[in-house]
Amino acid sequence: MYRILIIIAILTSCSDETLVLSGKGKSSTETKDQSNSDIASDGISREKKRKTVETRKVVFDFFDGKNQYLFHNLSSAPSYALSTDETKTLNTIIEFMNSWEMKIFQSLDEFDTASFIASLLNSSEKESSASDLLQNIRNYTLPLFALKTIPSNHKPTFKEKDFRELVKKLYSKGYNLRHTTQKDLDLFLTSLTEIVWNGRRNGIVEPKNSIELLKSLQLKLSRDQRNAFRRMINILSKKIKPAESHFEIARYRLHIKPFGDDFRLWLTFNAESKRFAFDLFQKTFIDTAQNYFPQTKYTLEDKKYTDEYLIRAAGPCSMCIKREVYPGSDVLPGNIYNTDWRKTGFNIAKLIFSENDAKNFHSCYSGMNELLTEMDYRIKDAVQLSSDNLKTRTFHKEYDDSEVIKTIWRRLVIQLIMINHSVTGFSQKSGCEKTPIQYWSYRYLIHRSISEIPSLDVIADEALIRLVLGLREIKRSEGNPQVAPWKNVKNFFHEDVFPEAFKNSELTTSLKSLMEIIVSPTPDRLKAVMDKMPKPEQFLSSDELKEIKRKYMDALPFVRFYMPAQMRVVNGRVTYRHSIDAVDYYLDFYPRISGN
């Protein structure tokens, strides 16, 4: 009961796209005749109106005995046109992923159960007289569809007798339910009793036929692409050690992501993007950089930039985002972290900011994360710093100082642009000028509290915070011996300790001092400077990290699961449509069976 109350509270605070918990949703008549597509063997959706049952409730969550899973619709990629060749390529990839999705179960028994119940549910849309039974079947089947296994403590809430009567009724109406004779069906139902009610899990599913579907793409690949492709095939066939891998073809990238003993598959689409006029950005960038680094030359190229969208997923827990992946993480494809931030970001921001500041930060970052990513990409190779050859590791044993300093340099330039300029074409809301440094601080606090694995971004976040805090303290004490040196604090992220994240004037002053340090450091000078800076434990205590982690886990008591919109191609153009609920999302992978 406590878990359900937490989930409902979080859903209430999320945006208008947040989905409804199972058993708590409105009747599906309110969805009217939302269309659902058939995914045919050629991979292209064929539109078909799904008759909704008046008393059917939408299903968007389940509990597997250990974790709560909460499903959301994933925002779609842009619609786009396809050439004939691109259409064939997309069809082949989708056919492969559909086949993988339907076969990659932990046992043959579970594969047979999922296939049979999918055919039953797809055949029973008009059976309003069995609505309660069908609802219970849907609730039972969702974990099987999503995890590709039946959790050990997951038992049906419907009776075997009622289930058999429904099957018999559908069979009499001409739905063969994957069995051509009554005898075959009766034998299978006897076997199903052992699986569903007695817990039998026998047999192995071999997805070899699925892999064969993919091999037809090989002739369309360049030599470099073929190497990546063969590696992927060998990983899927378990001929070499499981590892993350991908290959690119046309505008698509097919990813392998190991998951236990199996694999998840992601298909992403790259869409060219330009959020601001290049000429105006170039002028703003050069004006800003030269104002602080007049002795440095800059070259900014109008490079092609693409946004990555996840458009299809397959496999066990295919689109699960674990609790350890914090909202706003930009290591995920754009439509995932955008959707994830809208759904859950505010609840995590409240752990760091006051209620009002959390609202402002959540709103600002919702429109700025892609902008910051694109700006960082465009200025990445715009300058050569004297520190580019530093191989010392002052900041962290895993990263050269040159990498960390270059990352900090880009951060400073981006923050100075945001705080000092208003450029036509920039999507920057008023009052959001300090969002970059607020986000870097937010990311550092959350990452440090829930993960022990450092990344270059987090190391740069830490170095930036240390330098801003330390340089201000040094400047304050110059010529004034009465000023105390840095004093330990429990958590630096408060206006009185870290005013740079809250006041424009304080931020500009500190960034100017910081620029002077990183523009031309020598190893000795860099070490001398960092030795004077406060250590991480001096501005963020271990007790505070534990407290943030506890609050974080309380605020995200579930695994987030994002469902890509189903694709269809009409007249050479890709469009998208979301499923009515999580069960319908999985049923779309299975073919419809017509009755009399």
Coordinates of C-alpha atoms in Angstrom, one line a residue, residues 220-438:
K220 CA 24.2 -3.1 -48.7
L221 CA 27.1 -2.4 -46.4
S222 CA 30.5 -0.8 -47.0
R223 CA 33.6 -2.7 -46.0
D224 CA 33.9 -0.8 -42.7
Q225 CA 30.2 -1.4 -41.9
R226 CA 30.5 -5.1 -42.7
N227 CA 33.2 -5.5 -40.0
A228 CA 30.9 -4.0 -37.4
F229 CA 28.0 -6.0 -38.8
R230 CA 29.8 -9.3 -38.6
R231 CA 30.9 -8.5 -35.0
M232 CA 27.2 -7.9 -34.1
I233 CA 26.1 -11.2 -35.7
N234 CA 28.8 -13.1 -33.8
I235 CA 27.7 -11.5 -30.5
L236 CA 24.1 -12.3 -31.1
S237 CA 25.0 -15.8 -32.0
K238 CA 27.0 -16.0 -28.8
K239 CA 30.1 -17.0 -30.8
I240 CA 32.2 -14.3 -29.0
K241 CA 32.0 -12.6 -25.6
P242 CA 28.9 -10.5 -25.1
A243 CA 29.6 -6.8 -25.3
E244 CA 27.9 -3.6 -26.3
S245 CA 28.1 -3.1 -30.1
H246 CA 26.4 -1.3 -32.9
F247 CA 26.5 -0.9 -36.7
E248 CA 25.2 2.0 -38.8
I249 CA 23.2 1.8 -42.0
A250 CA 21.6 4.7 -43.8
R251 CA 20.2 7.0 -41.1
Y252 CA 19.9 4.2 -38.5
R253 CA 22.0 2.7 -35.8
L254 CA 21.3 -0.8 -34.4
H255 CA 22.6 -1.3 -30.9
I256 CA 23.2 -4.5 -29.0
K257 CA 23.0 -4.1 -25.2
P258 CA 23.9 -7.3 -23.1
F259 CA 21.2 -8.0 -20.5
G260 CA 22.0 -11.0 -18.3
D261 CA 22.5 -14.0 -20.6
D262 CA 20.5 -12.3 -23.4
F263 CA 20.5 -9.1 -25.4
R264 CA 18.4 -6.0 -25.7
L265 CA 18.2 -4.3 -29.1
W266 CA 17.8 -0.6 -29.7
L267 CA 17.2 1.0 -33.1
T268 CA 18.0 4.7 -33.2
F269 CA 17.4 7.3 -35.9
N270 CA 19.7 10.3 -36.6
A271 CA 17.8 13.4 -37.6
E272 CA 19.8 16.5 -38.7
S273 CA 19.2 19.4 -36.3
K274 CA 20.2 23.1 -36.1
R275 CA 18.7 25.0 -33.1
F276 CA 20.3 28.3 -33.9
A277 CA 21.6 30.2 -36.9
F278 CA 25.3 29.3 -37.3
D279 CA 26.5 32.8 -38.3
L280 CA 25.0 34.4 -35.2
F281 CA 26.3 31.6 -33.0
Q282 CA 29.8 31.9 -34.5
K283 CA 29.9 35.7 -33.9
T284 CA 28.6 35.2 -30.3
F285 CA 31.1 32.5 -29.6
I286 CA 34.1 34.4 -31.0
D287 CA 33.1 37.7 -29.3
T288 CA 32.8 35.8 -25.9
A289 CA 35.9 33.7 -26.2
Q290 CA 38.1 36.6 -27.4
N291 CA 36.9 38.8 -24.6
Y292 CA 38.4 36.4 -22.1
F293 CA 41.2 34.9 -24.3
P294 CA 42.3 37.7 -26.6
Q295 CA 45.6 35.9 -27.3
T296 CA 43.9 32.7 -28.7
K297 CA 42.7 32.1 -32.2
Y298 CA 39.4 30.3 -32.9
T299 CA 38.1 28.4 -35.8
L300 CA 34.4 27.4 -35.8
E301 CA 33.1 25.1 -38.5
D302 CA 29.5 24.7 -39.5
K303 CA 29.5 21.0 -38.8
K304 CA 26.5 18.7 -39.4
Y305 CA 24.8 18.0 -36.1
T306 CA 22.2 15.2 -35.6
D307 CA 19.8 14.3 -32.8
E308 CA 19.6 10.6 -31.9
Y309 CA 16.1 9.2 -31.3
L310 CA 15.2 5.7 -30.1
I311 CA 12.5 4.5 -32.5
R312 CA 12.3 0.7 -31.6
A313 CA 13.4 -1.7 -28.9
A314 CA 13.3 -5.4 -28.4
G315 CA 14.4 -8.0 -25.9
P316 CA 14.1 -8.5 -22.1
C317 CA 13.3 -5.3 -20.3
S318 CA 14.0 -3.6 -23.7
M319 CA 13.5 0.0 -22.6
C320 CA 14.0 -0.3 -18.8
I321 CA 15.8 2.7 -17.2
K322 CA 17.2 1.6 -13.9
R323 CA 17.1 3.8 -10.8
E324 CA 20.8 4.3 -11.0
V325 CA 20.4 6.3 -14.3
Y326 CA 19.4 9.7 -13.0
P327 CA 16.8 11.9 -14.7
G328 CA 18.5 14.3 -17.1
S329 CA 21.3 12.0 -17.9
D330 CA 22.5 13.0 -21.4
V331 CA 24.1 9.6 -22.1
L332 CA 20.8 8.4 -23.5
P333 CA 19.2 9.1 -26.9
G334 CA 17.6 12.5 -26.9
N335 CA 13.9 11.5 -26.8
I336 CA 14.6 9.2 -23.8
Y337 CA 16.3 11.7 -21.6
N338 CA 13.8 14.4 -22.6
T339 CA 10.8 12.2 -21.8
D340 CA 12.6 11.0 -18.6
W341 CA 13.3 14.5 -17.5
R342 CA 9.7 15.6 -18.0
K343 CA 8.4 12.6 -16.1
T344 CA 10.7 12.4 -13.1
G345 CA 13.2 15.3 -13.2
F346 CA 11.2 17.6 -10.9
N347 CA 11.0 15.0 -8.1
I348 CA 14.8 14.7 -8.1
A349 CA 15.5 18.4 -8.5
K350 CA 13.6 18.9 -5.3
L351 CA 16.2 17.0 -3.5
I352 CA 18.8 19.6 -4.4
F353 CA 16.9 22.9 -4.8
S354 CA 14.2 24.6 -2.9
E355 CA 10.6 23.9 -4.2
N356 CA 10.5 27.2 -6.2
D357 CA 14.1 26.9 -7.5
A358 CA 13.4 23.2 -8.4
K359 CA 10.4 24.3 -10.6
N360 CA 12.5 27.0 -12.3
F361 CA 15.4 24.6 -12.9
H362 CA 13.1 21.8 -14.1
S363 CA 11.4 24.2 -16.6
C364 CA 14.7 25.7 -17.8
Y365 CA 16.6 22.5 -18.3
S366 CA 13.6 20.9 -20.2
G367 CA 14.3 23.3 -23.0
M368 CA 18.0 23.6 -22.7
N369 CA 19.6 20.1 -22.5
E370 CA 19.7 19.6 -26.3
L371 CA 20.9 23.2 -26.8
L372 CA 23.8 22.7 -24.4
T373 CA 24.7 19.4 -26.1
E374 CA 24.7 21.0 -29.5
M375 CA 26.7 24.0 -28.4
D376 CA 29.3 21.7 -26.8
Y377 CA 29.6 19.7 -30.0
R378 CA 30.1 22.8 -32.2
I379 CA 32.9 24.3 -30.1
K380 CA 34.6 21.0 -29.3
D381 CA 37.4 21.5 -31.8
A382 CA 37.2 25.3 -32.1
V383 CA 40.5 26.0 -30.3
Q384 CA 43.9 24.6 -29.4
L385 CA 44.9 25.2 -25.8
S386 CA 48.4 25.1 -24.5
S387 CA 47.2 22.4 -22.1
D388 CA 46.2 20.0 -24.9
N389 CA 49.4 18.1 -24.5
L390 CA 49.3 17.7 -20.8
K391 CA 49.5 14.0 -19.9
T392 CA 49.7 14.5 -16.2
R393 CA 46.7 13.4 -14.1
T394 CA 46.2 16.0 -11.4
F395 CA 42.4 15.9 -11.4
H396 CA 41.8 12.1 -11.5
K397 CA 43.9 9.0 -12.1
E398 CA 41.7 7.9 -15.1
Y399 CA 41.9 11.1 -17.2
D400 CA 44.6 13.2 -18.6
D401 CA 44.6 16.8 -17.4
S402 CA 44.3 17.9 -21.1
E403 CA 40.9 16.2 -21.3
V404 CA 39.5 17.7 -18.1
I405 CA 40.8 21.2 -18.9
K406 CA 39.3 21.2 -22.4
T407 CA 36.0 20.1 -21.0
I408 CA 36.1 22.8 -18.3
W409 CA 37.0 25.4 -21.0
R410 CA 34.0 24.5 -23.1
R411 CA 31.8 24.7 -20.0
L412 CA 33.0 28.2 -19.2
V413 CA 32.5 29.5 -22.7
I414 CA 29.0 28.1 -22.9
Q415 CA 28.1 29.5 -19.5
L416 CA 29.5 32.9 -20.4
I417 CA 27.5 32.9 -23.6
M418 CA 24.3 32.1 -21.8
I419 CA 24.8 34.7 -19.1
N420 CA 26.0 37.6 -21.3
H421 CA 24.3 37.3 -24.6
S422 CA 20.9 37.1 -26.2
V423 CA 21.2 35.7 -29.7
T424 CA 18.4 35.5 -32.2
G425 CA 17.6 31.9 -32.8
F426 CA 18.7 30.8 -29.3
S427 CA 15.9 29.0 -27.4
Q428 CA 16.8 30.5 -24.0
K429 CA 14.1 31.4 -21.5
S430 CA 14.4 34.5 -19.4
G431 CA 15.8 33.6 -16.0
C432 CA 17.5 30.5 -17.3
E433 CA 21.0 32.0 -17.7
K434 CA 22.5 30.1 -14.8
T435 CA 21.0 26.7 -15.8
P436 CA 24.2 25.3 -17.2
I437 CA 26.2 25.6 -13.9
Q438 CA 23.1 24.5 -11.9

